[in-house]
Coordinates of C-alpha atoms in Angstrom, one line a residue:
M596 CA 22.0 -7.6 -13.4
D597 CA 24.0 -4.4 -13.2
Y598 CA 22.6 -2.3 -10.3
F599 CA 24.4 0.8 -11.5
N600 CA 24.0 0.8 -15.3
Y601 CA 20.6 0.7 -16.9
K602 CA 19.9 -2.0 -19.4
R603 CA 16.7 -3.9 -20.1
R604 CA 16.6 -7.5 -19.0
S605 CA 16.8 -9.9 -22.0
T606 CA 13.6 -11.9 -22.5
V607 CA 11.9 -14.0 -25.2
D608 CA 9.4 -12.3 -27.4
V609 CA 5.7 -13.3 -26.9
P610 CA 3.4 -12.5 -29.8
V611 CA 0.0 -11.1 -28.7
G612 CA -2.2 -10.5 -31.8
N613 CA -0.5 -7.7 -33.8
I614 CA 2.0 -6.8 -31.0
H615 CA 4.9 -8.4 -29.2
I616 CA 5.8 -8.4 -25.5
G617 CA 9.5 -8.8 -24.8
S618 CA 12.8 -7.0 -24.5
G619 CA 13.1 -6.8 -28.3
Y620 CA 10.1 -4.4 -28.4
P621 CA 9.0 -1.3 -26.6
V622 CA 7.3 -1.7 -23.2
V623 CA 3.6 -2.4 -23.8
I624 CA 1.1 -0.1 -22.1
Q625 CA -2.1 -1.8 -21.0
T626 CA -5.2 -1.2 -18.9
M627 CA -8.5 -2.9 -18.0
T628 CA -12.1 -1.9 -18.8
S629 CA -14.4 -1.2 -15.9
T630 CA -17.6 -2.1 -17.8
D631 CA -19.7 -5.2 -17.5
T632 CA -18.4 -7.4 -20.3
L633 CA -22.0 -8.4 -21.1
D634 CA -22.6 -4.7 -22.0
T635 CA -21.3 -4.8 -25.5
E636 CA -22.0 -1.2 -26.4
G637 CA -20.6 0.2 -23.2
S638 CA -17.5 -2.0 -23.4
V639 CA -16.8 -1.1 -27.0
A640 CA -17.2 2.6 -26.3
Q641 CA -14.8 2.4 -23.3
C642 CA -12.3 0.4 -25.4
E643 CA -12.4 3.2 -28.0
R644 CA -11.6 5.8 -25.3
I645 CA -8.7 3.6 -24.0
I646 CA -7.4 3.2 -27.6
D647 CA -7.6 7.0 -28.1
A648 CA -5.6 7.4 -24.9
G649 CA -2.8 5.3 -26.4
A650 CA -3.0 1.8 -24.9
D651 CA -1.4 -1.1 -26.7
L652 CA -3.5 -3.9 -25.1
I653 CA -6.9 -4.0 -23.3
R654 CA -8.0 -6.5 -20.6
L655 CA -11.6 -7.3 -19.9
T656 CA -13.2 -9.1 -16.9
T657 CA -14.4 -12.5 -17.9
Q658 CA -16.4 -14.1 -15.0
G659 CA -18.0 -16.9 -16.9
R660 CA -18.7 -18.5 -20.3
R661 CA -21.3 -15.8 -21.2
E662 CA -18.8 -13.0 -20.7
A663 CA -16.1 -15.0 -22.5
E664 CA -18.4 -15.5 -25.5
N665 CA -19.4 -11.8 -25.5
L666 CA -15.7 -10.9 -25.5
G667 CA -15.6 -12.3 -29.0
V668 CA -18.5 -10.1 -29.9
I669 CA -16.8 -7.0 -28.5
R670 CA -13.6 -8.0 -30.4
K671 CA -15.5 -8.3 -33.7
Q672 CA -17.2 -4.9 -33.3
L673 CA -13.8 -3.3 -32.6
R674 CA -12.3 -5.0 -35.7
D675 CA -15.3 -3.8 -37.8
K676 CA -14.5 -0.3 -36.7
G677 CA -10.9 -0.7 -37.8
Y678 CA -9.3 -1.2 -34.3
N679 CA -6.9 -4.1 -34.2
I680 CA -5.7 -3.7 -30.6
P681 CA -5.3 -7.2 -28.9
L682 CA -7.8 -8.1 -26.1
S683 CA -7.0 -10.1 -23.0
A684 CA -9.5 -12.0 -20.9
D685 CA -9.2 -11.8 -17.1
I686 CA -10.1 -15.1 -15.5
H687 CA -10.6 -16.0 -11.8
F688 CA -12.2 -19.2 -10.4
N689 CA -13.5 -20.4 -13.8
P690 CA -11.3 -22.7 -16.0
R691 CA -14.3 -23.2 -18.4
A692 CA -14.4 -19.5 -19.1
A693 CA -10.7 -19.5 -19.7
Q694 CA -11.1 -22.2 -22.4
V695 CA -13.8 -20.3 -24.2
A696 CA -11.7 -17.1 -24.0
A697 CA -8.8 -18.9 -25.6
T698 CA -10.9 -19.2 -28.7
V699 CA -12.0 -15.6 -29.0
C700 CA -9.2 -13.3 -27.9
E701 CA -5.4 -12.8 -28.2
K702 CA -4.4 -13.3 -24.5
V703 CA -5.8 -14.9 -21.4
R704 CA -4.8 -14.0 -17.8
I705 CA -5.2 -16.8 -15.3
N706 CA -4.5 -16.6 -11.5
P707 CA -2.7 -19.6 -10.0
G708 CA -4.3 -18.8 -6.7
N709 CA -7.8 -19.6 -7.8
Y710 CA -7.7 -21.2 -11.2
A711 CA -7.6 -24.8 -10.0
D712 CA -7.2 -24.6 -6.2
K713 CA -10.2 -24.4 -3.9
Q714 CA -11.6 -21.0 -3.0
K715 CA -9.4 -19.3 -0.4
R716 CA -10.6 -19.7 3.2
F717 CA -7.5 -18.7 5.1
E718 CA -7.2 -22.2 6.4
E719 CA -3.9 -23.8 7.3
I720 CA -3.6 -27.3 5.8
D721 CA -0.9 -29.7 6.9
Y722 CA 0.1 -31.5 3.7
T723 CA 2.4 -34.4 3.5
D724 CA 4.8 -34.4 0.5
E725 CA 2.7 -37.1 -1.1
G726 CA -0.5 -35.1 -0.5
Y727 CA 1.0 -32.0 -1.9
A728 CA 2.2 -33.8 -5.0
T729 CA -1.3 -35.2 -5.4
E730 CA -2.7 -31.6 -5.4
L731 CA -0.2 -30.6 -8.0
D732 CA -1.4 -33.5 -10.2
K733 CA -4.9 -32.2 -9.9
I734 CA -3.8 -28.7 -11.0
K735 CA -2.0 -30.2 -14.0
E736 CA -5.2 -32.0 -15.1
K737 CA -7.0 -28.7 -15.3
V738 CA -4.2 -26.4 -16.6
A739 CA -2.6 -28.6 -19.2
P740 CA -5.6 -28.8 -21.5
F741 CA -6.0 -25.0 -21.3
Y742 CA -2.3 -24.6 -22.4
R743 CA -2.9 -27.0 -25.3
L744 CA -5.9 -25.0 -26.5
C745 CA -3.9 -21.7 -26.3
K746 CA -1.1 -23.2 -28.2
Q747 CA -3.5 -24.5 -30.9
N748 CA -5.1 -21.0 -31.2
S749 CA -1.8 -19.0 -30.9
V750 CA -3.2 -17.3 -27.8
A751 CA -0.7 -15.9 -25.2
V752 CA -1.2 -16.5 -21.5
R753 CA -0.4 -14.3 -18.5
I754 CA 0.3 -16.2 -15.3
G755 CA -0.9 -13.5 -12.9
V756 CA 0.1 -14.1 -9.3
N757 CA -1.5 -11.8 -6.8
H758 CA -0.3 -11.6 -3.2
G759 CA -3.9 -11.2 -2.1
S760 CA -5.2 -14.4 -3.7
L761 CA -2.5 -16.9 -2.9
S762 CA -4.2 -20.3 -2.3
D763 CA -4.5 -21.8 1.1
R764 CA -2.3 -24.6 -0.3
I765 CA 0.5 -22.3 -1.1
M766 CA 0.0 -20.3 2.1
S767 CA 0.1 -23.5 4.2
R768 CA 3.5 -24.5 2.9
F769 CA 5.2 -21.2 2.0
G770 CA 3.4 -18.6 4.1
D771 CA 2.2 -15.2 3.1
T772 CA 5.6 -14.4 1.5
P773 CA 7.3 -13.4 -1.8
E774 CA 8.7 -17.0 -1.8
G775 CA 5.1 -18.3 -1.8
M776 CA 4.3 -16.0 -4.8
V777 CA 7.3 -17.3 -6.7
E778 CA 6.4 -20.9 -6.0
S779 CA 2.8 -20.3 -7.1
C780 CA 4.1 -19.0 -10.4
M781 CA 6.7 -21.7 -11.0
E782 CA 4.2 -24.5 -10.6
Y783 CA 2.2 -23.2 -13.6
L784 CA 5.4 -22.5 -15.5
Y785 CA 6.6 -26.1 -15.2
I786 CA 3.3 -27.4 -16.5
A787 CA 3.5 -25.0 -19.5
L788 CA 7.0 -26.2 -20.3
E789 CA 5.9 -29.8 -20.1
E790 CA 3.3 -28.9 -22.7
D791 CA 5.9 -27.2 -24.8
F792 CA 4.0 -23.9 -24.5
H793 CA 6.1 -20.8 -24.3
D794 CA 3.9 -17.8 -25.1
I795 CA 3.8 -16.7 -21.5
V796 CA 4.0 -13.4 -19.7
I797 CA 4.2 -13.3 -15.9
S798 CA 3.1 -10.9 -13.2
M799 CA 3.7 -10.8 -9.5
K800 CA 1.5 -8.1 -7.9
A801 CA 0.8 -6.8 -4.5
S802 CA -0.4 -3.5 -2.9
N803 CA 2.7 -3.5 -0.8
T804 CA 5.5 -2.0 -3.0
L805 CA 8.3 -3.6 -0.9
L806 CA 6.8 -7.0 -1.1
M807 CA 6.0 -6.7 -4.8
T808 CA 9.5 -5.7 -5.8
K809 CA 11.1 -8.4 -3.7
A810 CA 8.8 -11.0 -5.2
V811 CA 9.6 -10.0 -8.8
R812 CA 13.3 -10.0 -8.1
L813 CA 13.1 -13.4 -6.5
L814 CA 11.2 -14.7 -9.5
V815 CA 13.7 -13.2 -12.0
D816 CA 16.6 -14.8 -10.0
R817 CA 14.9 -18.2 -10.0
M818 CA 14.1 -18.1 -13.7
E819 CA 17.6 -17.0 -14.6
K820 CA 19.0 -19.9 -12.7
E821 CA 16.7 -22.3 -14.6
N822 CA 17.4 -20.6 -17.9
M823 CA 13.9 -19.2 -18.3
H824 CA 13.5 -15.7 -19.9
F825 CA 9.8 -15.0 -19.9
P826 CA 8.7 -11.3 -20.1
L827 CA 7.2 -9.7 -17.1
H828 CA 4.1 -7.6 -16.6
L829 CA 4.5 -5.0 -13.8
G830 CA 1.9 -3.4 -11.6
V831 CA 1.1 -2.4 -8.0
T832 CA -2.4 -3.7 -7.4
E833 CA -4.8 -1.7 -5.3
A834 CA -2.6 1.4 -5.6
G835 CA -5.5 3.8 -5.0
D836 CA -6.3 7.1 -6.7
G837 CA -5.0 10.6 -7.0
E838 CA -1.4 11.4 -6.0
D839 CA -1.2 8.4 -3.7
G840 CA -2.0 6.0 -6.5
R841 CA 0.5 7.6 -8.8
M842 CA 3.3 7.7 -6.3
K843 CA 2.7 4.2 -5.1
S844 CA 2.7 2.9 -8.7
A845 CA 5.8 4.9 -9.5
V846 CA 7.7 3.6 -6.5
G847 CA 6.9 -0.1 -7.2
I848 CA 6.9 -0.2 -11.0
G849 CA 9.7 2.4 -11.2
A850 CA 12.1 0.4 -9.0
L851 CA 11.8 -2.6 -11.3
L852 CA 12.0 -0.6 -14.5
S853 CA 15.1 0.9 -13.1
D854 CA 16.5 -2.6 -12.7
G855 CA 15.8 -3.2 -16.4
I856 CA 12.9 -5.5 -15.5
G857 CA 9.5 -5.2 -17.2
D858 CA 8.1 -5.6 -20.7
T859 CA 4.5 -4.5 -20.2
I860 CA 2.9 -2.4 -17.4
R861 CA -0.4 -1.4 -16.0
V862 CA -0.8 1.5 -13.6
S863 CA -3.8 0.4 -11.5
L864 CA -5.7 3.5 -10.4
S865 CA -9.2 3.8 -8.8
E866 CA -10.1 6.1 -11.7
E867 CA -11.3 5.8 -15.3
P868 CA -9.1 3.3 -17.2
E869 CA -8.2 5.7 -19.9
V870 CA -6.6 7.9 -17.3
E871 CA -4.1 5.1 -16.4
V872 CA -2.6 5.0 -19.9
P873 CA -0.8 8.3 -20.1
V874 CA 0.5 7.8 -16.5
A875 CA 2.0 4.5 -17.5
R876 CA 3.5 6.0 -20.6
K877 CA 5.2 8.7 -18.6
L878 CA 6.7 6.2 -16.3
V879 CA 8.1 4.1 -19.1
E880 CA 9.4 7.0 -21.1
Y881 CA 11.1 8.6 -18.0
V882 CA 13.1 5.4 -17.2
A883 CA 13.8 4.7 -20.9
Q884 CA 15.8 8.0 -21.1
R885 CA 18.6 6.3 -19.3
A886 CA 19.3 3.9 -22.2
N887 CA 22.9 4.0 -23.4
H888 CA 23.9 6.5 -20.6
D889 CA 27.5 7.3 -19.7
A890 CA 28.8 4.3 -17.8
I891 CA 28.8 4.4 -14.0
S892 CA 31.7 2.6 -12.4
G893 CA 30.5 1.1 -9.2
E894 CA 31.3 -1.8 -7.0
L895 CA 28.5 -3.9 -5.4
Y896 CA 28.8 -4.4 -1.6
N897 CA 29.2 -8.1 -1.2
E898 CA 26.7 -8.4 1.7
F899 CA 23.9 -6.5 -0.1
S900 CA 20.8 -8.6 -1.0
P901 CA 18.2 -7.3 -3.4
F902 CA 15.7 -9.7 -1.8
S903 CA 16.1 -8.3 1.8
T904 CA 13.4 -6.1 3.3
D905 CA 15.8 -4.7 6.0
R906 CA 16.9 -1.1 6.2
V907 CA 20.7 -0.5 5.9
E908 CA 22.2 0.2 9.4
T909 CA 23.4 3.8 10.1
V910 CA 24.4 5.7 13.2
A911 CA 21.9 8.2 14.6
V912 CA 22.6 12.0 14.4
R913 CA 19.9 13.8 16.4
N914 CA 16.7 12.5 14.7
I915 CA 18.3 11.3 11.5
G916 CA 19.5 7.7 10.9
G917 CA 19.6 4.9 13.4
D918 CA 16.1 3.7 14.2
F919 CA 14.5 7.0 13.3
P920 CA 12.1 7.1 10.3
P921 CA 13.5 8.9 7.2
I922 CA 13.2 12.7 7.5
V923 CA 11.9 15.3 5.0
I924 CA 13.9 18.4 4.2
S925 CA 12.0 21.1 2.4
D926 CA 14.1 23.0 -0.1
R927 CA 13.1 26.6 0.0
H928 CA 16.4 28.3 -0.7
N929 CA 15.1 30.0 -3.9
I930 CA 11.6 30.9 -2.6
E931 CA 10.1 33.3 -0.1
D932 CA 7.2 31.2 0.9
M933 CA 7.7 29.8 4.5
S934 CA 4.1 28.7 5.0
I935 CA 3.6 25.2 6.4
N936 CA 0.9 22.6 5.8
T937 CA 0.2 21.5 9.4
H938 CA -0.5 17.9 8.3
F939 CA 2.9 17.6 6.6
I940 CA 5.5 19.5 8.6
P941 CA 9.0 19.0 7.2
D942 CA 11.6 18.0 9.7
Y943 CA 14.1 20.6 8.3
I944 CA 13.9 23.5 5.9
Y945 CA 16.9 24.4 3.7
V946 CA 16.8 28.2 3.4
G947 CA 20.2 28.8 1.6
E948 CA 22.2 31.9 2.5
S949 CA 20.2 33.2 5.4
V950 CA 17.1 32.5 7.5
P951 CA 14.3 34.8 6.3
S952 CA 12.5 37.1 8.7
N953 CA 9.2 35.2 8.1
F954 CA 10.7 31.9 9.1
Q955 CA 8.3 30.2 11.6
R956 CA 9.6 29.9 15.1
G957 CA 10.3 26.3 16.2
M958 CA 11.1 25.1 12.7
K959 CA 14.7 23.8 12.0
A960 CA 16.6 25.8 9.4
I961 CA 19.5 24.6 7.4
V962 CA 21.7 27.5 6.3
D963 CA 24.8 27.6 4.1
Y964 CA 27.8 27.3 6.3
K965 CA 29.3 30.7 5.4
N966 CA 26.3 32.4 7.0
W967 CA 25.7 30.0 9.8
E968 CA 25.4 31.3 13.3
D969 CA 25.4 29.1 16.5
K970 CA 21.6 29.2 17.2
V971 CA 19.5 26.4 18.5
D972 CA 17.3 25.8 15.4
W973 CA 20.0 26.6 12.8
F974 CA 22.1 23.9 11.2
P975 CA 24.9 24.4 8.6
M976 CA 25.1 23.0 5.1
F977 CA 28.7 22.4 4.0
M978 CA 30.0 21.8 0.5
V979 CA 32.8 19.3 -0.2
N980 CA 35.4 22.1 -0.5
D981 CA 34.4 23.1 3.1
I982 CA 34.9 19.6 4.5
D983 CA 37.9 20.7 6.6
K984 CA 35.7 23.0 8.5
L985 CA 33.4 20.2 9.8
D986 CA 35.4 19.8 13.0
E987 CA 35.3 23.6 13.7
C988 CA 31.5 23.5 13.7
T989 CA 29.7 23.0 17.0
A990 CA 26.2 22.3 15.6
H991 CA 24.2 19.2 16.7
V992 CA 23.8 18.3 13.0
K993 CA 26.2 19.2 10.2
F994 CA 24.9 18.6 6.6
L995 CA 27.5 17.8 4.0
R996 CA 26.4 17.9 0.3
V997 CA 28.3 15.3 -1.8
S998 CA 27.9 13.4 -5.1
Y999 CA 29.2 10.0 -5.9
L1000 CA 32.2 11.4 -7.6
D1001 CA 33.0 13.4 -4.5
L1002 CA 33.4 10.2 -2.4
T1003 CA 37.1 9.8 -2.8
D1004 CA 39.0 7.7 -0.2
E1005 CA 40.2 11.0 1.4
V1006 CA 36.7 12.4 1.7
I1007 CA 35.2 9.2 3.1
S1008 CA 38.0 9.1 5.7
K1009 CA 37.2 12.7 6.8
I1010 CA 33.5 11.9 7.0
K1011 CA 34.1 8.9 9.2
S1012 CA 36.4 10.8 11.5
A1013 CA 34.0 13.8 11.9
S1014 CA 31.1 13.9 14.3
K1015 CA 27.4 14.6 13.9
V1016 CA 27.6 14.6 10.1
V1017 CA 24.7 13.8 7.7
L1018 CA 25.3 13.5 4.0
I1019 CA 23.0 15.2 1.4
L1020 CA 23.6 12.9 -1.6
T1021 CA 23.1 14.7 -4.9
T1022 CA 23.3 13.6 -8.6
N1023 CA 23.0 15.2 -12.0
H1024 CA 23.6 12.0 -13.9
I1025 CA 20.8 10.9 -16.4
N1026 CA 20.8 7.7 -14.5
G1027 CA 20.8 9.3 -11.1
V1028 CA 19.3 6.2 -9.5
G1029 CA 22.3 4.1 -10.6
E1030 CA 24.8 6.8 -9.5
Q1031 CA 23.2 7.2 -6.1
R1032 CA 23.1 3.4 -5.7
A1033 CA 26.9 3.3 -6.4
A1034 CA 27.4 6.0 -3.7
F1035 CA 25.6 3.9 -1.1
H1036 CA 27.5 0.8 -1.9
K1037 CA 30.8 2.7 -1.8
L1038 CA 30.0 3.9 1.7
L1039 CA 29.1 0.4 2.8
I1040 CA 32.3 -1.0 1.4
N1041 CA 34.3 1.6 3.3
G1042 CA 32.4 0.9 6.5
C1043 CA 30.9 4.4 6.6
K1044 CA 27.6 4.4 8.5
V1045 CA 26.7 8.1 8.5
P1046 CA 23.1 8.9 7.8
V1047 CA 22.3 9.9 4.2
V1048 CA 19.5 12.1 2.8
I1049 CA 18.7 11.5 -0.9
Q1050 CA 18.4 14.7 -2.9
R1051 CA 17.1 15.1 -6.5
S1052 CA 16.4 18.3 -8.5
Y1053 CA 13.6 18.8 -11.0
K1054 CA 12.0 21.5 -13.2
E1055 CA 8.4 20.4 -13.2
N1056 CA 5.2 22.4 -13.5
L1057 CA 2.7 19.5 -13.3
P1058 CA 2.2 17.8 -10.0
E1059 CA 1.7 14.4 -11.7
D1060 CA 5.2 14.7 -13.3
I1061 CA 6.9 15.4 -9.9
Q1062 CA 4.9 12.6 -8.3
L1063 CA 6.0 10.0 -10.9
K1064 CA 9.6 11.1 -11.3
G1065 CA 10.1 11.4 -7.6
G1066 CA 8.4 8.1 -7.1
V1067 CA 10.9 6.4 -9.5
D1068 CA 14.0 8.2 -8.3
F1069 CA 13.5 8.1 -4.5
G1070 CA 11.4 5.0 -4.3
T1071 CA 14.0 2.8 -6.0
I1072 CA 16.7 3.8 -3.5
L1073 CA 14.4 3.6 -0.5
L1074 CA 13.2 0.1 -1.5
D1075 CA 16.9 -1.0 -1.6
G1076 CA 17.0 -0.2 2.1
F1077 CA 19.0 3.0 1.7
G1078 CA 18.3 6.6 2.7
N1079 CA 17.6 8.3 6.0
G1080 CA 15.6 11.1 4.4
I1081 CA 14.7 12.8 1.2
M1082 CA 15.0 16.3 -0.2
I1083 CA 13.1 17.2 -3.3
S1084 CA 14.2 20.3 -5.1
N1085 CA 12.0 21.8 -7.8
E1086 CA 12.4 25.0 -9.9
G1087 CA 8.9 24.6 -11.4
N1088 CA 5.6 26.2 -10.5
I1089 CA 4.3 23.8 -7.8
D1090 CA 3.4 25.0 -4.4
I1091 CA 6.0 24.3 -1.8
T1092 CA 3.5 22.9 0.7
D1093 CA 2.3 20.5 -2.0
M1094 CA 6.0 19.5 -2.5
D1095 CA 6.2 18.7 1.2
S1096 CA 3.1 16.6 1.0
Y1097 CA 4.5 14.6 -2.0
A1098 CA 7.7 14.0 0.0
F1099 CA 5.8 12.4 2.9
G1100 CA 3.6 10.5 0.4
L1101 CA 6.7 9.0 -1.3
L1102 CA 8.1 7.8 2.0
Q1103 CA 4.8 6.2 2.8
A1104 CA 4.6 4.6 -0.7
A1105 CA 8.0 3.1 -0.1
R1106 CA 6.8 1.7 3.3
V1107 CA 9.4 3.6 5.4
R1108 CA 7.3 6.3 7.1
T1109 CA 3.6 6.7 7.7
S1110 CA 2.1 10.2 7.8
K1111 CA -1.5 9.7 6.7
T1112 CA -4.3 7.2 6.3
E1113 CA -3.4 4.6 3.7
F1114 CA -6.3 3.7 1.4
I1115 CA -5.8 0.4 -0.4
S1116 CA -8.3 0.7 -3.2
C1117 CA -8.6 -1.5 -6.3
P1118 CA -8.9 -0.2 -9.8
S1119 CA -12.4 -0.6 -11.1
C1120 CA -13.3 -3.5 -13.3
G1121 CA -16.4 -5.4 -14.5
R1122 CA -16.5 -7.3 -11.2
T1123 CA -16.8 -4.2 -9.1
L1124 CA -20.1 -4.2 -7.2
F1125 CA -20.4 -0.5 -6.5
D1126 CA -19.3 2.8 -8.0
L1127 CA -15.7 2.7 -7.0
Q1128 CA -14.7 6.4 -7.5
S1129 CA -17.5 7.9 -5.5
T1130 CA -17.1 5.2 -2.8
V1131 CA -13.4 5.9 -2.4
A1132 CA -14.2 9.6 -2.1
L1133 CA -16.8 8.9 0.5
I1134 CA -14.5 6.7 2.6
K1135 CA -11.7 9.2 2.4
E1136 CA -14.1 12.0 3.5
H1137 CA -15.0 10.1 6.7
F1138 CA -11.7 8.4 7.6
S1139 CA -8.8 10.4 6.3
H1140 CA -8.0 11.8 9.7
L1141 CA -7.1 8.3 11.0
R1142 CA -3.5 8.5 9.9
H1143 CA -2.5 5.5 11.9
L1144 CA -4.7 3.1 9.9
K1145 CA -4.8 1.3 6.6
I1146 CA -8.2 0.9 5.1
G1147 CA -9.0 -1.4 2.2
I1148 CA -11.8 -0.5 -0.3
M1149 CA -12.4 -3.5 -2.6
G1150 CA -15.0 -3.8 -5.3
C1151 CA -15.3 -7.6 -5.0
I1152 CA -13.9 -10.6 -3.2
V1153 CA -11.3 -11.7 -5.8
N1154 CA -8.4 -10.1 -4.1
G1155 CA -10.2 -8.2 -1.4
P1156 CA -9.7 -10.2 1.8
G1157 CA -6.1 -11.2 0.7
E1158 CA -4.8 -7.8 -0.2
M1159 CA -6.5 -6.4 2.9
A1160 CA -4.5 -8.7 5.1
D1161 CA -2.1 -5.7 5.1
A1162 CA -5.0 -3.4 6.0
D1163 CA -6.5 -2.8 9.4
Y1164 CA -10.1 -2.6 8.1
G1165 CA -11.8 -3.5 4.9
Y1166 CA -14.8 -2.4 2.9
V1167 CA -15.7 -5.0 0.3
G1168 CA -18.4 -5.4 -2.3
A1169 CA -20.4 -8.6 -1.4
E1170 CA -23.2 -8.2 -4.0
H1171 CA -24.9 -5.3 -5.7
G1172 CA -25.9 -2.9 -3.0
K1173 CA -24.4 -4.9 -0.2
I1174 CA -21.1 -4.5 1.6
S1175 CA -19.0 -6.8 3.8
L1176 CA -16.7 -5.4 6.5
Y1177 CA -13.4 -6.9 7.6
K1178 CA -11.0 -6.6 10.5
K1179 CA -7.7 -7.7 9.0
K1180 CA -8.6 -11.1 7.3
E1181 CA -11.7 -11.6 9.5
L1182 CA -15.1 -11.1 8.1
V1183 CA -17.0 -9.2 10.8
G1184 CA -20.1 -7.9 8.9
K1185 CA -21.7 -9.5 5.9
N1186 CA -24.2 -8.2 3.3
I1187 CA -24.6 -4.8 5.0
P1188 CA -26.8 -2.4 2.9
Q1189 CA -24.4 0.1 1.3
A1190 CA -26.3 3.1 2.7
E1191 CA -25.4 1.9 6.2
A1192 CA -21.9 0.6 5.5
V1193 CA -19.9 3.8 6.3
E1194 CA -21.5 4.2 9.7
R1195 CA -21.1 0.5 10.4
L1196 CA -17.4 0.8 9.5
K1197 CA -17.1 3.7 11.9
E1198 CA -18.7 1.7 14.7
L1199 CA -16.3 -1.2 14.0
I1200 CA -13.3 1.1 14.2
K1201 CA -14.6 2.5 17.5
K1202 CA -15.3 -0.9 18.9
H1203 CA -11.6 -1.9 18.5
G1204 CA -10.4 1.4 20.0
D1205 CA -8.9 2.8 16.8
W1206 CA -11.2 5.8 16.4
I1207 CA -10.0 9.3 16.8
E1208 CA -12.4 12.3 16.6
P1209 CA -11.5 14.6 13.7
E1210 CA -10.1 18.0 14.5
E1211 CA -12.5 20.9 14.0
D1212 CA -11.7 23.3 11.2

């Protein structure tokens, strides 16, 4: 893979009804219904809305044989109305349902974590090699006949690995790791190849963007070494709703699309499924603009690992770099608005030529060097042609704006010899991600450990567009382990305090700085046991002030307890009208009436000393 120049990864083409998934075709956009699959009329109507939104493929929950059989009825009604969109069955826990689905639809998703293994109990099991091999034989006995049936009916299969539903068997041997996710997938791939079945698409999903991207990259590396070229389905599961769901999805999916990885995507939002489709389309189209771009000549730092989760080491300059979390610089050099959202206070504000009279006392201003004065809360911004003046400056932080092409050997030498310098790394390249990656690698190769703030410029008027583009551009670099801060510049009509909020949100989505409560909420589907959107809104209303916590909101138990292993507390649908509460992986309250569940969750958080009273308005 070329980290600096965009090109889609080469894969085989998998036919799915009247479409193909693979590198020879456009990236397929899909989503999933939230209706009960036994509700034929409701499911058909929602499928029509999804089709009108522009989806290429639709997945439906298929809990059992009845749902699988009714999927065939839904498919027929859509065909009778002139819709030929392929349908996919979503299977958990039920191989028999999968076999029925393989006779009535174009694609079946199975989850290796629960297709043949016992239901997850978070138990550690000490397997001998012989015992482990025996378990694999049992899996093959269940999976091989399913593959044969799919081959017979020309039905494609998605091997859909979820971090939240890895089996106890995999967890016992490989742990709660990306390596475990890869092994879970490979076991099912090997069985498919033994059956000479190749119409397979693979997904590796997690709510943690860092873990998800590393798992996918590990899988691609493993498959390439074994001469496998199956297409990949990308998604960040339990991404949430609103701006957080969009930015989290853009960070995780966008980082992999930037690598050229991904042949079909689903943006999983806790919103109506038809809303997901245009969001996914925007992500794909934004990254695809890089195709055939002007080549970027970069050299890969030989100690860099795309599989590492470590941050790249830099020196600390004041509160930037070193062990400090990445900062936010608010770019206000072209606007008069100096108001601040007290929940998302930028670390520095770039004001351009001079500090305005309405600048709030106590904030840190970055001023163009020619107008800089030696004041406590003023810091100079230099251009490359001012680099010789760095040593003349006595400021505690000196910001130097550079691009990749500016980083000549002479400039890097001056940066290394200067003190208290922070780089503002800019780019105007159509593949800015690739060019900024090249800059970071060049700094590493030259042993230059100065802190670097990533800067990108936009002209967006829609908040969603800046959330998605910013998520792709900044998220990709941050997930590589680079960047000690971000600076989002925008000439469009978006409120500057909202821009500051998005900057903090992007850092949180990339797992590098926490500034607000993280809600890990699943997209709605036919398994959801409560109204997801209203429930997410209710939980946010009561717990959004607990910025130090992660709270999971899960419609059912399929991925709930597993994905919530990354959350501090969990609210999970147990049955209709009943909720179970979790502390980490531990079930601490079962079958609580939904009307009482919010108060019980509040009591649980207080019991463990994590409650903070909300501030009065």
